[in-house]
Amino acid sequence: MIIVTGTKRSGTSMWMQILAAAGLPVIGERVPKHWSEPLNAANPDGFYESELVAGIYFRTNPHPVSGVFLFPDQTEQHAVKVFIPGLIRTDLAYIDRVIATVRGWRDFARSRERLRGLGRAGEAAEAAKVTPVLPPGLEWWAENFALIRDVATRRYPVHMLSYESLLADPERIIREVLAWLGVGDAVKASAVVHREGSAATRDGAVAEVDETGLEPAQLLVLDELHDHIHRGLALSSGFVERLNQVDRELRPRLLEHNAAVKAAALLELARAPHGG
Amino acid sequence: MDSLGLRFTQAGSSLAPPDVAAFAAVDSVLLHEQEADHDDRSPLADLVAAGIVATRIRMIVDDEPAALRGPVFVTLRSTPIPTVRLTESGAPEVAAFVLADRVHGHFAWPRSRRGSALVLAACLPLALPDVAQAQVAGSAKGRSVAVEPASVVPPAPAGSAKGRSVAVEPASVVPPAPAPAPQPVVASEAPVVSPPVVGPPPPPRIASPAAQLETILQGMKGREAVVYAAGAKVTGLIIGVDGDFVTIIDVERDGKIALIPKLQIVEVRGRMSAQETDLPTGTGNLVAGGILVGVGGPLMLSGLVFLGISPSYLFLYLPQIVPAGVMLGVGIPNLVTGMRKRRAYQAASRGSRLSERLTPAVNRTPHGSWTGGLRLQF
């Protein structure tokens, strides 16, 4: 499969729209039927999400309800959105090409906050009452670090680029990516990005960014990592060591969050009259 | 009526187009269950699987057990970005996945480190007895006393996917200096990951009995030993010393995997086998004798048969009969000598007396009762 990955609010939906416009077969609905109207407003051109966003692995394929099975060689040209944790879970046989989009963590934080405000048919609001929220900077770090580690570990074909570079020069970026994929109409695909520009501008309208859990030196590394991706630079061994060092520093904070999530879940279970 | 053949000579997939519509996001509960992926060790696993928790929270991640620090949630694994080497052998590093090396892994989970039970035996050897026995047998040949350094095996790269690989920056050793500025490199199509710096391990410092025990156990990993703990004795091949437990293949219990809490270990002794390597095994004599007899026997037999049919052609058959006789004359003594040496070798390694090869065996049945008997070792 041609997997589009990244954190939430990092441009994965836009890349799905691009690939769909380019003529590639897509797995997923433009707008999932069960999503609320306010949420759909966050991406009027569609999300193209499927039940494979959590990965193509034993839990999702064969389909847990219908038993439908997707073979690797059947779906080599199919585009599918898979978030970073899902990519890490995905069986290597299904990873033919990966387009990884990374957004600057501050813009990610603003957009994430905006999405949280919209809610997803009321269910997120209920969950937010009981689930501790990971600060956006830590969420950005945990996922993007895991992505780079997975690329270095399993070494599948990947094209990692920044969300901002796509907005800055969509024709060139799309032409390069489609040439790498070997399929798709670049002219039709580029038309998608021009419509999307206004949404990106909307996300950037909020000035406040939550920097909780991150030291200034760590913030610098986050920015440098995004800059490397944005400019297409290789990660030197020294910089990789800095990334590993930051991850070691942030790990206790992430584990602390995990413990809080678990405690909240157990507390909610104890309160529930029927346990669920 | 179509039937399902159960023998596939090669991999096959459906010729029909994939039913991708079946995976469209129509079931939010399924999505949340997948989002709340978890490790099998999570105490919430059963609840998530039952769909109880997943409907109430959007993400469940598990903390790492303090003593184990194993990977749990996929984005929170504790491993760093691995080193990418330009020259790799291509051989898979399967040793990193040895099941018994993971005390906290898949086959046994200790209920309590303070429990009265000394040994927590897993059922794996019952399903894979050959593996356990093979490890025991294989270990008998290794006799060196060099101590293996304790090391954490990094994730084994599985090679490039489907013959394609990402560009790799030349590996370079960088001194562990504080945060050097990133060097701009010519842009490539994918971000390139270079090896993180791993300094040499510090020299071991034995500061306490626990540290001494740890050093001994690390040195004994992969070797046969006798471990004394809490009044009991376990003999076998040590296959894991990570964490708070020692994992050992108990040769006296049909290769069951035993977990011994390190806190309860009072003594570790190396297990010395007989001096069988000092004796010749007789293999050379047996092979040489076998070949000579195998060739000379048929030659001699056919020569004698033809000579019996037509005795007047004696000189015609002599060039066949004489070499065959020489082969048998040399080969048979070689076989006898080889068998004698082999018997001596086997006697030295296992004990030749029946009393040494016959041992009592007591086992617990799956129904909870006990069985007794004698086991003859060949």
XYZ file of C-alpha atoms in Angstrom:
654
model
C 0.000 0.000 0.000
C 0.968 3.615 -0.375
C 0.695 4.784 3.193
C 0.188 8.413 4.135
C 1.302 8.938 7.694
C 1.954 11.643 10.240
C 0.500 12.971 13.433
C -3.061 14.154 13.436
C -3.416 17.640 11.985
C -0.169 17.306 10.048
C -1.525 17.256 6.507
C -2.334 13.592 6.103
C -5.846 14.381 4.893
C -4.471 16.776 2.339
C -2.127 14.138 0.999
C -5.020 11.706 0.734
C -6.947 14.315 -1.230
C -3.915 14.808 -3.463
C -3.518 11.115 -4.140
C -7.241 10.693 -4.766
C -7.178 13.616 -7.208
C -4.121 12.112 -8.864
C -6.196 9.075 -9.680
C -4.923 6.565 -7.160
C -7.416 4.141 -5.608
C -8.039 5.196 -2.034
C -9.070 3.179 0.993
C -11.394 5.175 3.208
C -14.283 7.564 3.034
C -13.896 11.191 2.188
C -15.993 12.024 5.213
C -16.845 9.187 7.603
C -20.586 8.936 8.022
C -20.605 8.902 11.799
C -18.626 12.105 12.214
C -20.306 15.258 13.336
C -20.834 18.299 11.147
C -18.557 20.583 13.201
C -15.751 18.083 12.875
C -16.221 17.854 9.147
C -15.798 21.602 9.005
C -12.176 21.149 10.100
C -11.444 19.515 6.759
C -14.122 20.402 4.261
C -12.324 18.561 1.482
C -12.424 15.314 3.388
C -10.408 13.190 5.779
C -10.274 9.914 3.839
C -9.985 7.876 6.988
C -10.682 4.181 7.224
C -10.559 1.482 9.840
C -6.955 1.010 8.857
C -5.806 4.294 10.427
C -4.586 2.244 13.386
C -2.460 0.040 11.149
C -2.724 -2.909 8.809
C -2.051 -5.785 11.149
C -3.715 -8.729 12.809
C -6.379 -6.687 14.516
C -7.565 -4.884 11.412
C -6.862 -7.296 8.568
C -8.784 -9.574 8.110
C -11.586 -7.185 8.944
C -12.613 -8.009 12.524
C -16.319 -8.122 11.729
C -16.717 -9.101 8.095
C -13.562 -11.177 7.703
C -12.657 -9.473 4.436
C -8.928 -9.804 3.848
C -6.688 -7.512 1.839
C -3.717 -9.214 0.228
C -0.464 -7.257 -0.047
C -0.132 -7.723 -3.794
C -3.752 -6.695 -4.336
C -3.226 -3.326 -2.757
C 0.233 -2.192 -3.821
C -1.172 0.917 -5.527
C -3.866 1.746 -2.976
C -3.435 4.861 -0.893
C -4.433 4.657 2.740
C -4.084 6.987 5.695
C -2.393 5.415 8.693
C -1.370 7.469 11.693
C 2.123 7.010 13.079
C 1.299 4.436 15.790
C -0.578 2.482 13.150
C 2.355 2.572 10.754
C 4.583 1.152 13.442
C 2.126 -1.685 13.955
C 1.673 -2.303 10.237
C 3.077 -5.486 8.787
C 6.006 -4.763 6.500
C 4.360 -6.693 3.665
C 1.822 -3.879 3.311
C 4.332 -1.039 3.343
C 5.190 -0.410 -0.289
C 5.696 3.347 -0.076
C 5.283 5.788 2.802
C 4.596 9.487 2.509
C 5.280 10.994 5.917
C 4.185 14.548 6.535
C 5.437 16.518 9.517
C 4.063 19.833 10.643
C 5.877 22.293 12.861
C 4.988 21.446 16.418
C 3.583 24.868 17.259
C 1.200 24.824 14.321
C 0.372 21.252 15.194
C -0.484 22.327 18.742
C -2.755 25.124 17.577
C -4.541 22.944 15.078
C -4.886 20.129 17.595
C -6.468 22.494 20.064
C -8.884 23.701 17.441
C -9.871 20.151 16.578
C -10.421 19.290 20.220
C -12.754 22.207 20.461
C -14.851 20.897 17.641
C -15.325 17.472 19.180
C -16.350 14.311 17.480
C -20.108 13.836 17.873
C -19.931 14.377 21.612
C -17.835 11.331 22.363
C -14.553 13.223 22.691
C -16.106 15.630 25.157
C -17.098 12.754 27.396
C -13.699 11.180 27.094
C -11.963 14.459 27.832
C -13.602 14.545 31.246
C -11.829 11.394 32.340
C -8.729 11.190 30.186
C -5.657 13.272 30.994
C -4.529 15.184 27.950
C -0.940 14.929 26.827
C 0.586 18.347 26.149
C 0.780 18.832 22.382
C 4.548 19.217 22.301
C 5.016 15.858 23.980
C 2.462 14.235 21.702
C 4.266 15.642 18.662
C 7.588 14.407 19.966
C 6.440 10.919 20.960
C 4.955 10.200 17.566
C 7.557 11.780 15.305
C 10.456 10.280 17.227
C 8.787 6.877 16.995
C 8.347 7.407 13.257
C 12.022 8.149 12.671
C 13.026 5.228 14.840
C 10.744 2.923 12.875
C 12.124 4.161 9.554
C 15.660 3.565 10.774
C 14.736 0.157 12.126
C 12.648 -1.344 9.332
C 13.908 0.798 6.440
C 10.918 0.841 4.194
C 10.773 3.300 1.303
C 9.740 6.624 2.764
C 9.425 10.182 1.559
C 9.363 12.442 4.586
C 8.482 16.065 4.053
C 7.051 19.002 5.885
C 3.506 20.237 5.664
C 4.847 23.729 5.167
C 6.965 22.790 2.155
C 3.904 21.343 0.473
C 1.994 24.574 0.978
C 4.928 26.655 -0.184
C 5.513 24.869 -3.475
C 2.797 22.293 -4.062
C 3.463 21.738 -7.751
C 7.084 20.808 -7.253
C 6.519 18.675 -4.162
C 3.586 16.798 -5.661
C 5.427 16.254 -8.917
C 8.405 14.828 -7.038
C 6.313 12.554 -4.871
C 4.189 11.230 -7.726
C 7.318 10.624 -9.788
C 8.679 8.634 -6.857
C 5.436 6.683 -6.660
C 5.415 6.132 -10.405
C 1.696 6.806 -10.745
C -0.725 9.695 -10.706
C -1.620 12.899 -12.506
C 0.372 15.723 -10.931
C -1.620 18.526 -12.534
C -4.958 17.357 -11.165
C -3.387 16.605 -7.803
C -1.875 20.072 -7.409
C -5.253 21.736 -7.716
C -6.237 20.280 -4.338
C -3.648 22.238 -2.381
C -4.789 25.641 -3.501
C -8.190 25.040 -1.965
C -6.634 23.817 1.267
C -4.553 26.924 1.861
C -7.280 28.793 3.657
C -7.717 26.061 6.261
C -4.026 26.168 7.107
C -4.225 29.881 7.589
C -7.197 29.465 9.924
C -5.206 27.098 12.149
C -2.434 29.617 12.463
C -4.731 32.343 13.717
C -4.476 31.242 17.369
C -1.384 32.677 18.990
C -1.108 30.781 22.285
C 0.882 27.556 22.298
C 1.045 25.175 25.237
C 4.717 24.431 25.927
C 4.034 22.335 28.997
C 6.520 19.574 29.672
C 9.255 20.871 27.402
C 12.413 22.747 28.353
C 13.761 25.501 26.094
C 16.672 23.284 24.997
C 14.251 20.530 24.085
C 12.046 22.936 22.184
C 15.100 23.876 20.185
C 15.652 20.252 19.199
C 12.010 19.912 18.173
C 12.378 22.944 15.957
C 15.655 21.680 14.524
C 14.106 18.331 13.704
C 11.296 19.989 11.825
C 13.780 22.236 10.064
C 15.782 19.216 8.914
C 12.650 17.635 7.495
C 11.474 20.886 5.974
C 14.754 21.453 4.158
C 15.246 17.808 3.273
C 18.464 17.488 5.237
C 19.927 14.230 6.421
C 20.089 13.612 10.140
C 23.725 13.507 11.138
C 24.833 11.009 13.732
C 25.396 13.832 16.187
C 21.885 15.109 15.709
C 20.449 11.610 16.042
C 22.225 11.336 19.365
C 20.624 14.608 20.449
C 17.241 13.209 19.449
C 17.890 10.099 21.508
C 18.990 12.232 24.435
C 15.830 14.335 24.316
C 13.753 11.181 24.176
C 15.499 9.844 27.250
C 14.770 13.097 29.023
C 11.102 13.169 28.057
C 10.380 9.502 28.696
C 9.610 9.860 32.434
C 7.091 12.550 31.599
C 5.453 10.353 28.982
C 5.332 7.382 31.334
C 3.834 9.570 33.988
C 1.124 10.503 31.549
C 0.533 6.854 30.773
C 0.088 6.075 34.421
C -2.396 8.924 34.725
C -4.356 7.639 31.729
C -4.527 4.205 33.224
C -5.583 5.497 36.616
C -8.319 7.585 35.046
C -9.548 4.611 33.069
C -9.696 2.413 36.130
C -11.440 5.138 38.094
C -14.024 5.523 35.397
C -14.537 1.790 35.316
C -15.089 1.741 39.050
C -17.686 4.481 38.747
C -19.529 2.814 35.893
C -22.604 0.919 37.102
C -22.082 -2.009 34.736
C -18.390 -1.699 34.163
C -18.758 -0.420 30.670
C -19.658 -27.382 -5.415
C -16.352 -25.719 -4.703
C -14.039 -27.423 -2.309
C -11.153 -26.082 -0.299
C -7.853 -27.623 -1.160
C -5.559 -27.752 1.802
C -2.296 -28.046 -0.073
C -0.979 -24.875 -1.649
C 2.184 -25.224 -3.649
C 2.714 -21.490 -3.786
C 1.308 -18.328 -2.317
C -1.856 -17.087 -3.903
C -4.153 -14.174 -3.556
C -7.590 -13.384 -4.783
C -7.885 -12.434 -8.430
C -10.837 -10.226 -7.619
C -10.261 -6.552 -6.861
C -9.797 -5.858 -3.147
C -12.947 -5.135 -1.166
C -11.654 -1.894 0.270
C -15.147 -0.653 1.052
C -15.262 -3.158 3.880
C -12.644 -1.099 5.678
C -14.341 2.272 5.419
C -14.672 3.977 8.767
C -18.193 3.055 9.689
C -17.666 1.561 13.124
C -16.316 4.060 15.608
C -16.119 1.446 18.359
C -13.736 -0.624 16.265
C -11.641 2.419 15.582
C -11.358 3.188 19.252
C -10.413 -0.362 20.123
C -7.606 -0.204 17.613
C -6.560 3.196 18.825
C -6.426 1.835 22.314
C -3.953 -0.800 21.301
C -2.118 -2.296 24.136
C 0.460 -4.779 25.093
C -0.558 -8.188 26.285
C 1.002 -7.450 29.634
C -1.288 -4.548 30.309
C -3.647 -5.193 33.182
C -6.258 -3.455 31.104
C -5.845 -5.826 28.187
C -8.794 -8.011 29.026
C -11.028 -5.039 29.557
C -10.012 -3.450 26.302
C -10.523 -6.675 24.463
C -13.993 -6.875 25.910
C -14.702 -3.412 24.605
C -15.352 -2.051 28.057
C -12.644 0.483 28.363
C -12.437 1.427 24.731
C -15.851 2.978 24.747
C -14.911 5.279 27.597
C -11.490 6.605 26.803
C -9.874 7.634 23.593
C -6.413 6.314 24.204
C -5.032 3.751 26.567
C -1.366 3.376 27.054
C 0.343 1.252 29.585
C 3.182 2.239 31.834
C 6.278 0.178 31.902
C 6.836 -2.191 34.796
C 9.610 -0.594 36.783
C 11.768 -3.678 36.868
C 11.484 -4.588 33.237
C 11.261 -1.474 31.112
C 10.035 -3.373 28.137
C 8.322 -1.832 25.169
C 4.639 -1.252 25.674
C 2.860 1.296 23.574
C 4.357 1.535 20.142
C 5.219 5.207 20.278
C 6.628 4.952 23.760
C 9.127 2.177 23.302
C 12.274 2.873 25.189
C 14.667 1.954 22.397
C 16.597 4.750 20.707
C 16.933 5.381 17.007
C 19.121 2.447 16.004
C 22.459 2.543 14.344
C 22.330 2.169 10.594
C 25.372 0.380 9.247
C 26.452 0.430 5.661
C 28.007 -3.008 5.727
C 25.693 -5.526 7.221
C 26.090 -9.216 6.881
C 22.518 -9.698 5.788
C 22.051 -12.501 8.233
C 19.040 -11.905 10.445
C 19.874 -11.265 14.079
C 17.468 -13.873 15.276
C 19.303 -14.332 18.549
C 17.664 -11.155 19.822
C 14.325 -12.923 19.674
C 15.184 -16.007 21.676
C 12.018 -16.635 23.582
C 13.604 -17.788 26.763
C 15.687 -14.640 26.957
C 12.646 -12.628 27.862
C 11.802 -13.308 31.447
C 8.826 -11.016 31.193
C 7.899 -12.320 27.819
C 5.376 -14.591 26.380
C 5.655 -17.887 28.104
C 5.794 -17.188 31.795
C 4.766 -14.405 34.048
C 5.901 -14.558 37.640
C 3.089 -13.943 40.070
C 5.252 -12.676 42.854
C 8.943 -12.387 43.335
C 8.472 -13.218 47.019
C 6.391 -16.282 46.415
C 7.297 -19.483 48.127
C 7.589 -21.345 44.880
C 11.147 -21.459 43.731
C 10.576 -22.427 40.181
C 7.933 -21.080 37.893
C 7.943 -23.610 35.135
C 6.398 -22.740 31.839
C 4.688 -25.070 29.474
C 6.764 -24.088 26.474
C 9.125 -27.065 26.633
C 6.139 -29.374 26.575
C 5.246 -27.952 23.211
C 8.798 -27.592 21.971
C 10.797 -30.326 23.683
C 13.197 -30.614 20.788
C 14.225 -27.007 21.073
C 14.996 -27.316 24.722
C 16.897 -30.538 24.294
C 18.805 -29.159 21.367
C 19.965 -26.218 23.438
C 21.111 -28.518 26.187
C 22.941 -30.756 23.770
C 24.464 -27.849 21.919
C 25.800 -26.326 25.043
C 27.830 -29.367 25.975
C 30.296 -28.632 23.212
C 31.030 -25.103 24.309
C 33.761 -25.249 26.873
C 35.345 -21.832 26.896
C 35.251 -19.927 30.137
C 35.209 -16.473 28.607
C 32.607 -14.259 30.187
C 30.166 -12.648 27.804
C 29.624 -8.979 28.413
C 26.159 -8.055 29.481
C 24.613 -6.190 26.649
C 21.283 -5.082 25.410
C 20.601 -6.356 21.940
C 19.287 -3.582 19.740
C 16.331 -4.245 17.467
C 17.419 -6.331 14.557
C 16.899 -4.619 11.210
C 15.109 -6.969 8.906
C 16.651 -5.715 5.731
C 15.084 -3.623 3.082
C 11.486 -4.149 2.245
C 10.903 -5.922 -1.013
C 14.364 -5.200 -2.243
C 14.099 -1.470 -1.804
C 15.930 0.462 0.800
C 16.246 3.954 2.062
C 19.376 5.914 1.419
C 21.871 5.484 4.190
C 24.357 8.021 5.332
C 27.844 6.644 5.870
C 28.220 5.535 9.432
C 30.649 7.623 11.329
C 31.831 7.425 14.862
C 31.188 10.618 16.712
C 32.703 11.243 20.117
C 30.089 11.683 22.808
C 30.558 15.399 22.900
C 27.693 17.588 24.005
C 25.328 18.416 21.182
C 27.352 19.157 18.093
C 25.655 21.337 15.550
C 23.926 19.373 12.799
C 25.896 19.250 9.583
C 24.023 20.181 6.442
C 24.099 17.349 4.002
C 23.053 17.215 0.389
C 19.325 16.752 0.293
C 18.059 13.278 -0.353
C 14.575 12.033 -0.918
C 14.157 10.729 2.577
C 15.531 11.776 5.907
C 18.586 9.746 6.621
C 19.309 8.350 9.995
C 22.835 7.974 11.178
C 24.041 5.789 13.977
C 23.709 7.051 17.487
C 26.900 7.085 19.466
C 27.318 4.163 21.772
C 30.302 4.432 24.016
C 32.248 1.445 25.263
C 30.747 -0.186 28.330
C 32.371 0.912 31.569
C 34.565 -1.622 33.313
C 32.606 -3.795 35.728
C 32.768 -2.791 39.360
C 31.768 -5.414 41.838
C 30.520 -3.578 44.862
C 28.131 -5.964 46.570
C 27.157 -9.627 46.764
C 24.288 -8.873 44.435
C 26.693 -7.352 41.934
C 28.962 -10.374 42.276
C 26.050 -12.678 41.635
C 25.036 -10.635 38.616
C 28.563 -10.829 37.231
C 28.667 -14.571 37.727
C 25.294 -15.046 36.113
C 26.237 -12.925 33.133
C 29.337 -15.032 32.726
C 27.391 -18.249 33.004
C 24.751 -17.277 30.492
C 24.684 -19.874 27.769
C 26.506 -22.448 29.920
C 25.434 -25.326 32.059
C 25.283 -24.650 35.755
C 23.905 -25.840 39.043
C 21.914 -23.143 40.798
C 21.124 -23.446 44.497
C 18.276 -21.333 45.795
C 16.037 -21.511 48.853
C 16.942 -25.085 49.637
C 16.430 -26.391 46.140
C 18.764 -27.133 43.281
C 18.209 -26.630 39.569
C 20.623 -28.034 37.025
C 20.685 -27.037 33.413
C 21.521 -24.511 30.740
C 21.234 -20.863 31.725
C 19.491 -19.076 28.887
C 18.528 -15.757 30.439
C 19.729 -13.589 33.298
C 17.939 -10.344 32.542
C 15.746 -8.657 35.089
C 15.143 -10.166 38.489
C 15.086 -13.770 37.372
C 17.396 -16.375 35.999
C 15.932 -18.480 33.222
C 17.267 -21.991 33.025
C 16.423 -25.150 31.108
C 15.976 -27.715 33.838
C 17.547 -30.880 32.497
C 16.197 -32.884 35.401
C 12.634 -31.939 34.543
C 12.538 -32.793 30.868
C 13.734 -29.424 29.741
C 11.109 -27.321 31.442
C 11.913 -23.636 31.577
C 12.483 -22.529 35.145
C 12.522 -18.991 36.472
C 14.557 -18.519 39.619
C 14.375 -15.225 41.530
C 17.867 -13.831 41.866
C 17.139 -12.765 45.410
C 16.771 -16.392 46.425
C 19.946 -17.673 44.803
C 22.598 -18.647 47.320
C 25.126 -20.364 45.092
C 25.938 -20.933 41.440
C 28.298 -23.633 40.321
C 29.550 -24.459 36.866
C 28.551 -27.883 35.723
C 31.561 -29.940 34.698
C 31.055 -32.682 32.157
C 33.296 -35.669 31.633
C 36.587 -35.371 29.796
C 35.163 -36.828 26.646
C 37.034 -34.465 24.344
C 40.313 -35.985 25.478
C 39.283 -39.301 24.013
C 39.036 -40.082 20.320
C 35.512 -40.453 19.086
C 36.401 -43.113 16.518
C 34.545 -41.286 13.784
C 37.491 -41.399 11.379
C 37.908 -45.140 11.730
C 34.200 -45.716 11.331
C 33.938 -43.592 8.209
C 37.049 -45.035 6.573
C 36.095 -48.579 7.469
C 32.576 -48.074 6.266
C 33.695 -46.804 2.883
C 36.231 -49.593 2.342
C 33.825 -52.325 3.385
C 31.005 -50.734 1.429
C 33.027 -50.777 -1.791
C 35.085 -53.912 -1.220
C 32.187 -56.119 -0.145
C 30.164 -55.958 -3.369
C 33.330 -56.231 -5.461
C 34.417 -59.354 -3.636
C 30.942 -60.893 -3.768
C 30.443 -60.293 -7.482
C 33.957 -61.514 -8.278
C 33.412 -64.762 -6.402
C 30.034 -65.322 -8.065
C 31.439 -64.859 -11.557
C 34.398 -67.072 -10.674
C 31.996 -69.794 -9.536
C 30.067 -69.602 -12.789
C 33.127 -69.755 -14.994
C 36.204 -70.980 -13.041
C 38.342 -71.062 -16.152
C 38.450 -67.243 -16.235
C 40.287 -67.006 -12.897
C 42.910 -64.601 -14.207
C 40.197 -62.390 -15.618
C 38.574 -61.916 -12.205
C 41.712 -61.681 -10.106
C 42.141 -57.895 -10.722
C 38.716 -57.475 -9.122
C 38.967 -59.996 -6.294
C 42.411 -59.036 -5.028
C 41.723 -55.291 -4.524
C 38.375 -56.184 -2.971
C 40.147 -58.448 -0.523
C 42.575 -55.691 0.386
C 39.704 -53.261 0.970
C 37.943 -55.699 3.253
C 41.180 -56.516 5.013
C 41.744 -52.882 5.864
C 38.144 -51.794 6.280
C 36.936 -54.417 8.743
C 39.696 -53.772 11.315
C 38.994 -50.049 10.959
C 35.346 -50.616 11.742
C 36.184 -52.726 14.777
C 38.650 -50.142 16.061
C 36.227 -47.309 15.445
C 33.420 -49.011 17.305
C 35.714 -49.695 20.222
C 36.776 -46.053 20.400
C 33.195 -44.837 20.126
C 32.073 -47.067 22.981
C 34.898 -45.738 25.139
C 34.008 -42.167 24.254
C 30.338 -42.670 25.077
C 31.188 -44.406 28.311
C 33.362 -41.489 29.365
C 30.754 -38.910 28.537
C 27.676 -40.518 30.070
C 28.837 -43.360 32.208
C 28.786 -46.868 30.977
C 27.130 -48.513 33.885
C 23.450 -49.095 33.675
C 22.981 -47.587 37.111
C 24.380 -44.311 35.840
C 22.169 -44.243 32.778
C 19.037 -45.300 34.597
C 17.500 -42.519 36.625
C 14.216 -42.235 38.465
C 11.707 -39.825 36.977
C 8.675 -38.299 38.683
C 6.343 -36.107 36.685
C 3.092 -34.350 37.216
C 0.299 -35.260 34.836
C -1.992 -32.720 33.183
C -4.763 -33.982 35.470
C -2.894 -33.031 38.603
C -1.734 -36.469 39.675
C 1.837 -37.771 39.740
C 3.554 -40.479 37.753
C 6.750 -42.327 38.608
C 9.145 -44.431 36.588
C 12.671 -44.994 35.393
C 14.352 -43.198 32.530
C 17.104 -44.882 30.518
C 19.560 -42.520 28.888
C 21.145 -43.690 25.636
